[in-house]
CSV table of C-alpha atoms in Angstrom, one decimal:
chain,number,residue,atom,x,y,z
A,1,UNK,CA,85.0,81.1,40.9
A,2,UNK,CA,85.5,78.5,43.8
A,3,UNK,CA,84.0,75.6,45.1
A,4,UNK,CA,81.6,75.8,47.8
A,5,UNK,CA,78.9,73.9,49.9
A,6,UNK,CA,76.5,75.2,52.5
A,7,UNK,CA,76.4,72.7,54.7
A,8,UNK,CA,79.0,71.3,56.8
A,9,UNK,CA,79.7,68.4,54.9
A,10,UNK,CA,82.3,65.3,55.9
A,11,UNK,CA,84.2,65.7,52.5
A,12,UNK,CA,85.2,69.1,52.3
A,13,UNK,CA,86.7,71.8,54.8
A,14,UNK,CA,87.4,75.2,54.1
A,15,UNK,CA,89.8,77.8,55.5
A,16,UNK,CA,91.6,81.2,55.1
A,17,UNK,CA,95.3,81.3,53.6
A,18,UNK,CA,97.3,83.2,51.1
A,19,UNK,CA,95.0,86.3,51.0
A,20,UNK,CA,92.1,84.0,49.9
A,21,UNK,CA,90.2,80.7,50.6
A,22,UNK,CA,91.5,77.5,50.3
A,23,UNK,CA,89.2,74.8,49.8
A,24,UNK,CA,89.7,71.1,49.7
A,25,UNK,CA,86.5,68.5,48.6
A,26,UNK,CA,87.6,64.7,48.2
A,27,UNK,CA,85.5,61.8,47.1
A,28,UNK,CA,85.7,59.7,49.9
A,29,UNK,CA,85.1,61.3,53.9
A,30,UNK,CA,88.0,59.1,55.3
A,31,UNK,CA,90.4,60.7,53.3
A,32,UNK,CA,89.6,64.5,54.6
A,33,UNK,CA,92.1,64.6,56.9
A,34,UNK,CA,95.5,62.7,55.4
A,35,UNK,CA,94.0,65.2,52.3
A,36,UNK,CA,94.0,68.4,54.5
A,37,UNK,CA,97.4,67.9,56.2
A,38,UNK,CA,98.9,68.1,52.6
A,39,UNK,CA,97.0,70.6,51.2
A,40,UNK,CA,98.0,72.7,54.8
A,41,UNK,CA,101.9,71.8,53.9
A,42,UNK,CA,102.0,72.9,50.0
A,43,UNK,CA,100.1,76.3,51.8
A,44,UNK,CA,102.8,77.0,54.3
A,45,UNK,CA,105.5,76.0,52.2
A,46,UNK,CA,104.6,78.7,48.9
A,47,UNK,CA,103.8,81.3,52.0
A,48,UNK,CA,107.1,80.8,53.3
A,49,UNK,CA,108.9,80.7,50.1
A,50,UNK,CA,106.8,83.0,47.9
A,51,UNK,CA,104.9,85.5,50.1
A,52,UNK,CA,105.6,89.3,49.3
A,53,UNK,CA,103.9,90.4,52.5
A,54,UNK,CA,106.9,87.8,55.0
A,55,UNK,CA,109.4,89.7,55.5
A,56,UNK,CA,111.0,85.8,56.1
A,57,UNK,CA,110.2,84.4,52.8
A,58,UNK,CA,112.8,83.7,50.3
A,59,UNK,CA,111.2,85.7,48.3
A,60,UNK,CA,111.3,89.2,50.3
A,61,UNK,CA,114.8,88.0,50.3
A,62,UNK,CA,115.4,87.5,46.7
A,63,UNK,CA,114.1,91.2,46.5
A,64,UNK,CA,116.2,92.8,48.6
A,65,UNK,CA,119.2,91.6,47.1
A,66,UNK,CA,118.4,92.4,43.5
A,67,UNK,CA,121.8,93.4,41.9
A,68,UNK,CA,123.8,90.8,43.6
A,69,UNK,CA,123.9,86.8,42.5
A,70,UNK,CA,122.3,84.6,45.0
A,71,UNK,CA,122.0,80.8,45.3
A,72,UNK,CA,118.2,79.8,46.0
A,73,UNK,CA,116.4,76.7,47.2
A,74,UNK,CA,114.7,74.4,45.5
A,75,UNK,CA,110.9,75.2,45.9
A,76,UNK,CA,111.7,78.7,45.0
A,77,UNK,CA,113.4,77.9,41.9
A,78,UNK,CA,110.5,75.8,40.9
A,79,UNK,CA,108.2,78.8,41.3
A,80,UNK,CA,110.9,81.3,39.3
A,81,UNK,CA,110.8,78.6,36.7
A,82,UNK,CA,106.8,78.4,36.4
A,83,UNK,CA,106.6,82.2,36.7
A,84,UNK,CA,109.8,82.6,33.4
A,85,UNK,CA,107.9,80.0,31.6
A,86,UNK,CA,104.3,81.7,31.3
A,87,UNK,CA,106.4,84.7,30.9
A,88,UNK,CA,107.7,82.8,27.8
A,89,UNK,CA,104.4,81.4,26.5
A,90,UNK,CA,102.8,84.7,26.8
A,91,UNK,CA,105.5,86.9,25.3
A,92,UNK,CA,105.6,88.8,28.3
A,93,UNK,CA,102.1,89.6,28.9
A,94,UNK,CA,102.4,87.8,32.2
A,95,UNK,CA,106.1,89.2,33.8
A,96,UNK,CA,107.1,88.5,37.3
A,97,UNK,CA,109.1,91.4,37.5
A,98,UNK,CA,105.7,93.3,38.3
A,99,UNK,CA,106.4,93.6,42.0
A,100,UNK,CA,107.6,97.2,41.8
A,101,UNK,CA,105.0,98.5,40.0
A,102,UNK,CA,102.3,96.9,42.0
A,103,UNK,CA,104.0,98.0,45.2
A,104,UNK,CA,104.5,101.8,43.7
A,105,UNK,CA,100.7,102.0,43.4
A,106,UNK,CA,100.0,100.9,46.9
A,107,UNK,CA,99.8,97.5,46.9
A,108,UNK,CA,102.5,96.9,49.5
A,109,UNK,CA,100.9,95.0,52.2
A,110,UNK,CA,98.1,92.3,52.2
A,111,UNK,CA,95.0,93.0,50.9
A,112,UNK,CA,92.9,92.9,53.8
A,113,UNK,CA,95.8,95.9,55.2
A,114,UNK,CA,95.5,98.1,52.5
A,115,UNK,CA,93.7,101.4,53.0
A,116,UNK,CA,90.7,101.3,50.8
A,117,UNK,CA,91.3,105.1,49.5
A,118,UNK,CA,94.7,106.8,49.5
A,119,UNK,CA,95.0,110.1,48.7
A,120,UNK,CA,99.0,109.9,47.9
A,121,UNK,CA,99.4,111.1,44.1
A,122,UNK,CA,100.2,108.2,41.9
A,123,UNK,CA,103.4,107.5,40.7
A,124,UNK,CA,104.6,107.5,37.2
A,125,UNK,CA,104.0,105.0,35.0
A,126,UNK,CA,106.8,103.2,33.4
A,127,UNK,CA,107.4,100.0,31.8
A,128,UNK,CA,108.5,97.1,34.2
A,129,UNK,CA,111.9,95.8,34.2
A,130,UNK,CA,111.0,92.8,32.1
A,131,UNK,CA,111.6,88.7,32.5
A,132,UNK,CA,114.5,88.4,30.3
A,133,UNK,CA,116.5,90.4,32.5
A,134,UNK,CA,116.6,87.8,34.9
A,135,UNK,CA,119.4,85.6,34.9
A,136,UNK,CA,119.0,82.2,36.3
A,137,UNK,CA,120.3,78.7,36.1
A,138,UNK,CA,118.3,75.9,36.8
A,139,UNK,CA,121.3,73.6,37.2
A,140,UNK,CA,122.8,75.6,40.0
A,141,UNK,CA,119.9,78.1,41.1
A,142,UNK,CA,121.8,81.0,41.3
A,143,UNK,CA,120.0,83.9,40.2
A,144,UNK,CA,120.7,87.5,39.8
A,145,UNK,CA,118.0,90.0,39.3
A,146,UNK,CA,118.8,93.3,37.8
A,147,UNK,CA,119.3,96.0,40.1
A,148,UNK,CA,116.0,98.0,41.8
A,149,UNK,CA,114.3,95.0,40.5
A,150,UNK,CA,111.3,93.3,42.5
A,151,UNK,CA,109.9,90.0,41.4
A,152,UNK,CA,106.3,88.8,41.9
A,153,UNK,CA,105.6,85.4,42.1
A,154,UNK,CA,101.5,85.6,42.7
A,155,UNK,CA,100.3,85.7,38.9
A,156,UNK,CA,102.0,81.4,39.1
A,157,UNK,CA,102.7,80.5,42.6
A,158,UNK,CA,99.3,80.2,44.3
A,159,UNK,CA,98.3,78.2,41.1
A,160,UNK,CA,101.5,76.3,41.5
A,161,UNK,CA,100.6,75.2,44.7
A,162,UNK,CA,96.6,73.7,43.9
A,163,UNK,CA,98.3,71.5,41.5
A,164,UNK,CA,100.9,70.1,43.3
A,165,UNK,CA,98.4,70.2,46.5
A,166,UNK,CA,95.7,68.3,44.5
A,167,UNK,CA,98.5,65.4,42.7
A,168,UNK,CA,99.6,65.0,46.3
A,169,UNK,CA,96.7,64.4,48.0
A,170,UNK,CA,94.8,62.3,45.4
A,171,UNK,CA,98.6,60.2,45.4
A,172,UNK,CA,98.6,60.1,49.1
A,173,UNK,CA,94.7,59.3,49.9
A,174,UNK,CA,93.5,57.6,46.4
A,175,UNK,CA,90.7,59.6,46.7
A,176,UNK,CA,89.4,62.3,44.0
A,177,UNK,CA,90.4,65.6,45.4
A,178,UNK,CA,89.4,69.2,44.4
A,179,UNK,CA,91.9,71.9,45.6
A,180,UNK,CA,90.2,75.6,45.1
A,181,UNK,CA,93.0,78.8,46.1
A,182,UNK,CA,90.5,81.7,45.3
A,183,UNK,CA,90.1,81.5,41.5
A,184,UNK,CA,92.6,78.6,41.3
A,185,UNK,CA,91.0,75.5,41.0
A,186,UNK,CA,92.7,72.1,40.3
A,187,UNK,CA,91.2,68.5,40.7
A,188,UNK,CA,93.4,65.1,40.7
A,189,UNK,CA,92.1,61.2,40.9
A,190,UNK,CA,89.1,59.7,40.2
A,191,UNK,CA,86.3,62.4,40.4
A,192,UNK,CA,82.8,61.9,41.2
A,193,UNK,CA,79.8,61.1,39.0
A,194,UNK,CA,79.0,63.9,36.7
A,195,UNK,CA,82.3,65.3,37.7
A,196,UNK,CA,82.9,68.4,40.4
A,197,UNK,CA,80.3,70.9,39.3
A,198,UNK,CA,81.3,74.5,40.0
A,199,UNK,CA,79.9,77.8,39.7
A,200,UNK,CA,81.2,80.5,38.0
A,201,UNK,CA,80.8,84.3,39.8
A,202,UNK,CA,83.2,87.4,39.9
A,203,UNK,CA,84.2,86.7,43.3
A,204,UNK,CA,84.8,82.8,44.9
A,205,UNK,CA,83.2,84.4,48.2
A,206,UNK,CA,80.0,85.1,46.9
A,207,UNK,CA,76.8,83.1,48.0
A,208,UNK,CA,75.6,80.5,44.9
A,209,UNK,CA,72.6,82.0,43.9
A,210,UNK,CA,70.3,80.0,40.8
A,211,UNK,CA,71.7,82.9,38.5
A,212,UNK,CA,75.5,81.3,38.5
A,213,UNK,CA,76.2,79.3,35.7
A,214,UNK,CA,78.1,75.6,36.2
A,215,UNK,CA,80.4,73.9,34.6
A,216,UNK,CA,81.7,69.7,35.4
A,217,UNK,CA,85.3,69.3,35.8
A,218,UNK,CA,86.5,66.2,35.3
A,219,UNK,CA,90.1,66.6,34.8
A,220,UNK,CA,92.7,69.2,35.0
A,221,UNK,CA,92.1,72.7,35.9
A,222,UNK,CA,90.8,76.3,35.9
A,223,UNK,CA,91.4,79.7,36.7
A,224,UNK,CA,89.6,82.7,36.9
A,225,UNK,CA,91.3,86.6,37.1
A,226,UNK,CA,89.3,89.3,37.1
A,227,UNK,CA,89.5,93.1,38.3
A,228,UNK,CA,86.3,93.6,40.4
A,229,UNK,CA,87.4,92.1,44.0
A,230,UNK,CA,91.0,93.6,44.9
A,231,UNK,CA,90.6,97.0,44.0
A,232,UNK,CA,91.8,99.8,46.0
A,233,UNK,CA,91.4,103.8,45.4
A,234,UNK,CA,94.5,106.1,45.1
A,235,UNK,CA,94.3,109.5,44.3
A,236,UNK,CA,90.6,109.3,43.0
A,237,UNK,CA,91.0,106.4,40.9
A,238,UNK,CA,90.1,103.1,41.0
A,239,UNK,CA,92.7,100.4,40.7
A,240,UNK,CA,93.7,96.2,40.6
A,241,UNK,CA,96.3,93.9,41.1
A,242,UNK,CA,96.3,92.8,37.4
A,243,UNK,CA,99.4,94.7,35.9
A,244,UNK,CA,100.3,95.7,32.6
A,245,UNK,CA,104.4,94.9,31.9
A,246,UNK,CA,104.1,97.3,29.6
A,247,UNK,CA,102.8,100.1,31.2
A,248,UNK,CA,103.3,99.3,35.0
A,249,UNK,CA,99.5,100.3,35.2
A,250,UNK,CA,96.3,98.2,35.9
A,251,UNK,CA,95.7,96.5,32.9
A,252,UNK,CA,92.5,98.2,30.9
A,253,UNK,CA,89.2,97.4,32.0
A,254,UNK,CA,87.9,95.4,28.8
A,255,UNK,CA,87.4,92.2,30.9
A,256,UNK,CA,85.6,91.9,34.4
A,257,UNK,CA,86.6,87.9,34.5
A,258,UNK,CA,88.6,85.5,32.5
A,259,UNK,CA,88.0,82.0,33.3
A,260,UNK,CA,90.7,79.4,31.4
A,261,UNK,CA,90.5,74.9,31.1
A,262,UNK,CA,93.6,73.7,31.0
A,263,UNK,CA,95.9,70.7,31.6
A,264,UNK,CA,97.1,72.6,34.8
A,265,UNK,CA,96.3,75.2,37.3
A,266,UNK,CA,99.4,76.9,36.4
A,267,UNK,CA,98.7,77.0,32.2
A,268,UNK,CA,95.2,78.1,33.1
A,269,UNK,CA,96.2,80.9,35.1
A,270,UNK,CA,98.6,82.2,32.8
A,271,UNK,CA,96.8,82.6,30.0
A,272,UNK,CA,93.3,83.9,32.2
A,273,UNK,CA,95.9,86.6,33.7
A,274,UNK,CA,97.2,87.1,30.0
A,275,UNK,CA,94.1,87.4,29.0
A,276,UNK,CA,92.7,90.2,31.4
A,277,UNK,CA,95.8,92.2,30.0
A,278,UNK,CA,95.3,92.1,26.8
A,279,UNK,CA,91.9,93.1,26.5
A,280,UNK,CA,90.7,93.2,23.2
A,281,UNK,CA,93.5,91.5,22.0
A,282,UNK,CA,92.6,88.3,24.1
A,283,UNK,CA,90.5,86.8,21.8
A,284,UNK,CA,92.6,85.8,19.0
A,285,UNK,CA,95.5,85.0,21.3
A,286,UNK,CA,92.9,82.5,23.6
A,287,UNK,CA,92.1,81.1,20.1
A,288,UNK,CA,95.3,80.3,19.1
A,289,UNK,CA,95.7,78.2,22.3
A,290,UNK,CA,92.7,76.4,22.0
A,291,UNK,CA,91.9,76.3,25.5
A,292,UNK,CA,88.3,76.5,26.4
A,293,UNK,CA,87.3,80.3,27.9
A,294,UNK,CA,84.8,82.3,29.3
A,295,UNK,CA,85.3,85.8,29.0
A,296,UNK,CA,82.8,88.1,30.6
A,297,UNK,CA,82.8,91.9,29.7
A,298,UNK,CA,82.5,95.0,32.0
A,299,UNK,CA,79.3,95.2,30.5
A,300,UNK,CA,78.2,92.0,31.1
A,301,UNK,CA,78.7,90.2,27.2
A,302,UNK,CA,79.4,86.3,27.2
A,303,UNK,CA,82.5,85.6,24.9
A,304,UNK,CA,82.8,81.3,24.6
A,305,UNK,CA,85.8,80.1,23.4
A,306,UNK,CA,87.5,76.7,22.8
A,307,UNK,CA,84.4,75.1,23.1
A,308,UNK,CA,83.5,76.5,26.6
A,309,UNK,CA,80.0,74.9,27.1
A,310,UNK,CA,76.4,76.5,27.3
A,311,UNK,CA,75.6,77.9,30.4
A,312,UNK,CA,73.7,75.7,32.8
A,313,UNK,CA,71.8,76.3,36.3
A,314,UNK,CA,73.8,76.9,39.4
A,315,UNK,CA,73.9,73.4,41.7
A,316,UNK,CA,71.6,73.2,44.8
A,317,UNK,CA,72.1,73.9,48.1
A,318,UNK,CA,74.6,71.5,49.0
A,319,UNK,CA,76.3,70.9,45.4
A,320,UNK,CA,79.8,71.8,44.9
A,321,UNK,CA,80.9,75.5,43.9
């Protein structure tokens, strides 16, 4: 999922960060730029404070002292505390202490660096280390992470930073704004007639072709995870980033995308991450939550839930995606 328009156009810009593409539409061209600068400081501030792949970042630092109590800054504990709580509301589906396992199976550098087949044996699979290990206070943010323990902050963080990216901007400009990180997608202030309309696809750098369907955002949020676009090969197998705590494997293929409406960036990429690990089990649980969701299958099959509405033609050349 992103947003995108074919032409230039005076009220959007587009360009490369955390891994992905950040995209940034407002409602009004003269408030591009005041809207860019912010959206360019919430980038460089979760890079530097969340980034696995800096060895600078608080986090790499957080990481290598795992075993030993640390005090940490206040945008970090921010994104510990988004990443514990979907940890919470999923019961652990969603874990931040997946870093090891994604690093064991080769996922230890950015994406674009990673070779696309390795021929190193896998390791073996074990549970991860698990959320409730952690020991933080919010009061004081000191924080102690088990020993040989290696926290990922990418399931919340990059979501973390559309929201507060798109409440800044629309506070600062008084524009509408539309903030798209890959599959994270948040909108604040007024948005424009009809709402942003946005195409749905298995990757956010895909060409809109008439085959995509749209949906009008309004309000809020959405997320879409999936397991088709950062795949690598390790020892003959295909794998993705989307980990299962309790395994410390790639979750099951059941669902090619999840795509999740919700208050926040953050709540709808919890639960569109949760999803894509629990497979057939997603279902009831996205029920219960009544968030509206669009699962789509490895096979292809539709699943609507929440009231997710009826599929409707991609926008035109030069419509929002």
């Amino acid at each position: 999922m992103t947003t995108h328009a074919p032409a230039p156009s005076p009220t959007r810009v587009a360009f490369p960060a955390l891994g992905t593409t950040a995209v940034l539409l407002v409602t009004g061209p003269s408030a591009l730029p005041a809207a860019e600068a912010v959206l360019r400081g919430e980038l460089d501030a979760i890079d530097r404070t969340c980034s696995r792949f800096r060895p600078d970042s608080e986090l790499s630092r957080v990481n290598m002292g795992a075993g030993v109590p640390t005090t940490v800054g206040e945008r970090f504990a921010e994104a510990l505390q988004v990443a514990l709580r979907a940890a919470r509301l999923t019961g652990g589906v969603v874990d931040p202490t997946v870093g090891g396992a994604v690093i064991a199976l080769g996922y230890d550098r950015t994406f674009a660096s990673l070779r696309p087949d390795d021929a190193r044996p896998l390791p073996v699979a074990r549970p991860v280390p698990g959320w409730r290990q952690i020991s933080f206070d919010p009061r004081t943010r000191r924080l102690r992470l088990p020993p040989h323990t290696c926290l990922d902050l990418g399931a919340t963080a990059k979501a973390l930073a559309a929201d507060r990216a798109a409440r800044r901007a629309a506070a600062v400009t008084g524009s509408g704004v539309l903030v798209s990180l890959g599959g994270d997608l948040a909108v604040a202030g007024p948005a424009p007639e009809g709402g942003w309309r946005v195409a749905l696809a298995d990757d956010h750098a895909q060409s809109v072709t008439e085959l995509d369907p749209t949906v009008a955002v309004t309000g809020g949020a959405l997320a879409t995870s999936g397991i088709r676009v950062r795949t690598w090969r390790r020892a003959g197998r295909t794998l993705h980033h989307i980990i299962d705590p309790a395994t410390g494997e790639p979750a099951a293929p059941v669902w090619r995308t999840v795509t999740v409406a919700a208050a926040t960036c953050v709540d709808a990429n919890t639960f569109s991450t949760a999803a894509v690990v629990l497979g057939e089990r997603a279902v009831d649980r996205l029920r219960a939550t009544s968030l509206p969701a669009r699962l789509v299958a490895v096979d292809g099959t539709v699943v609507r839930l929440g009231g997710w509405p009826a599929e409707s033609p991609a926008p035109a050349p030069g419509g929002a995606r």
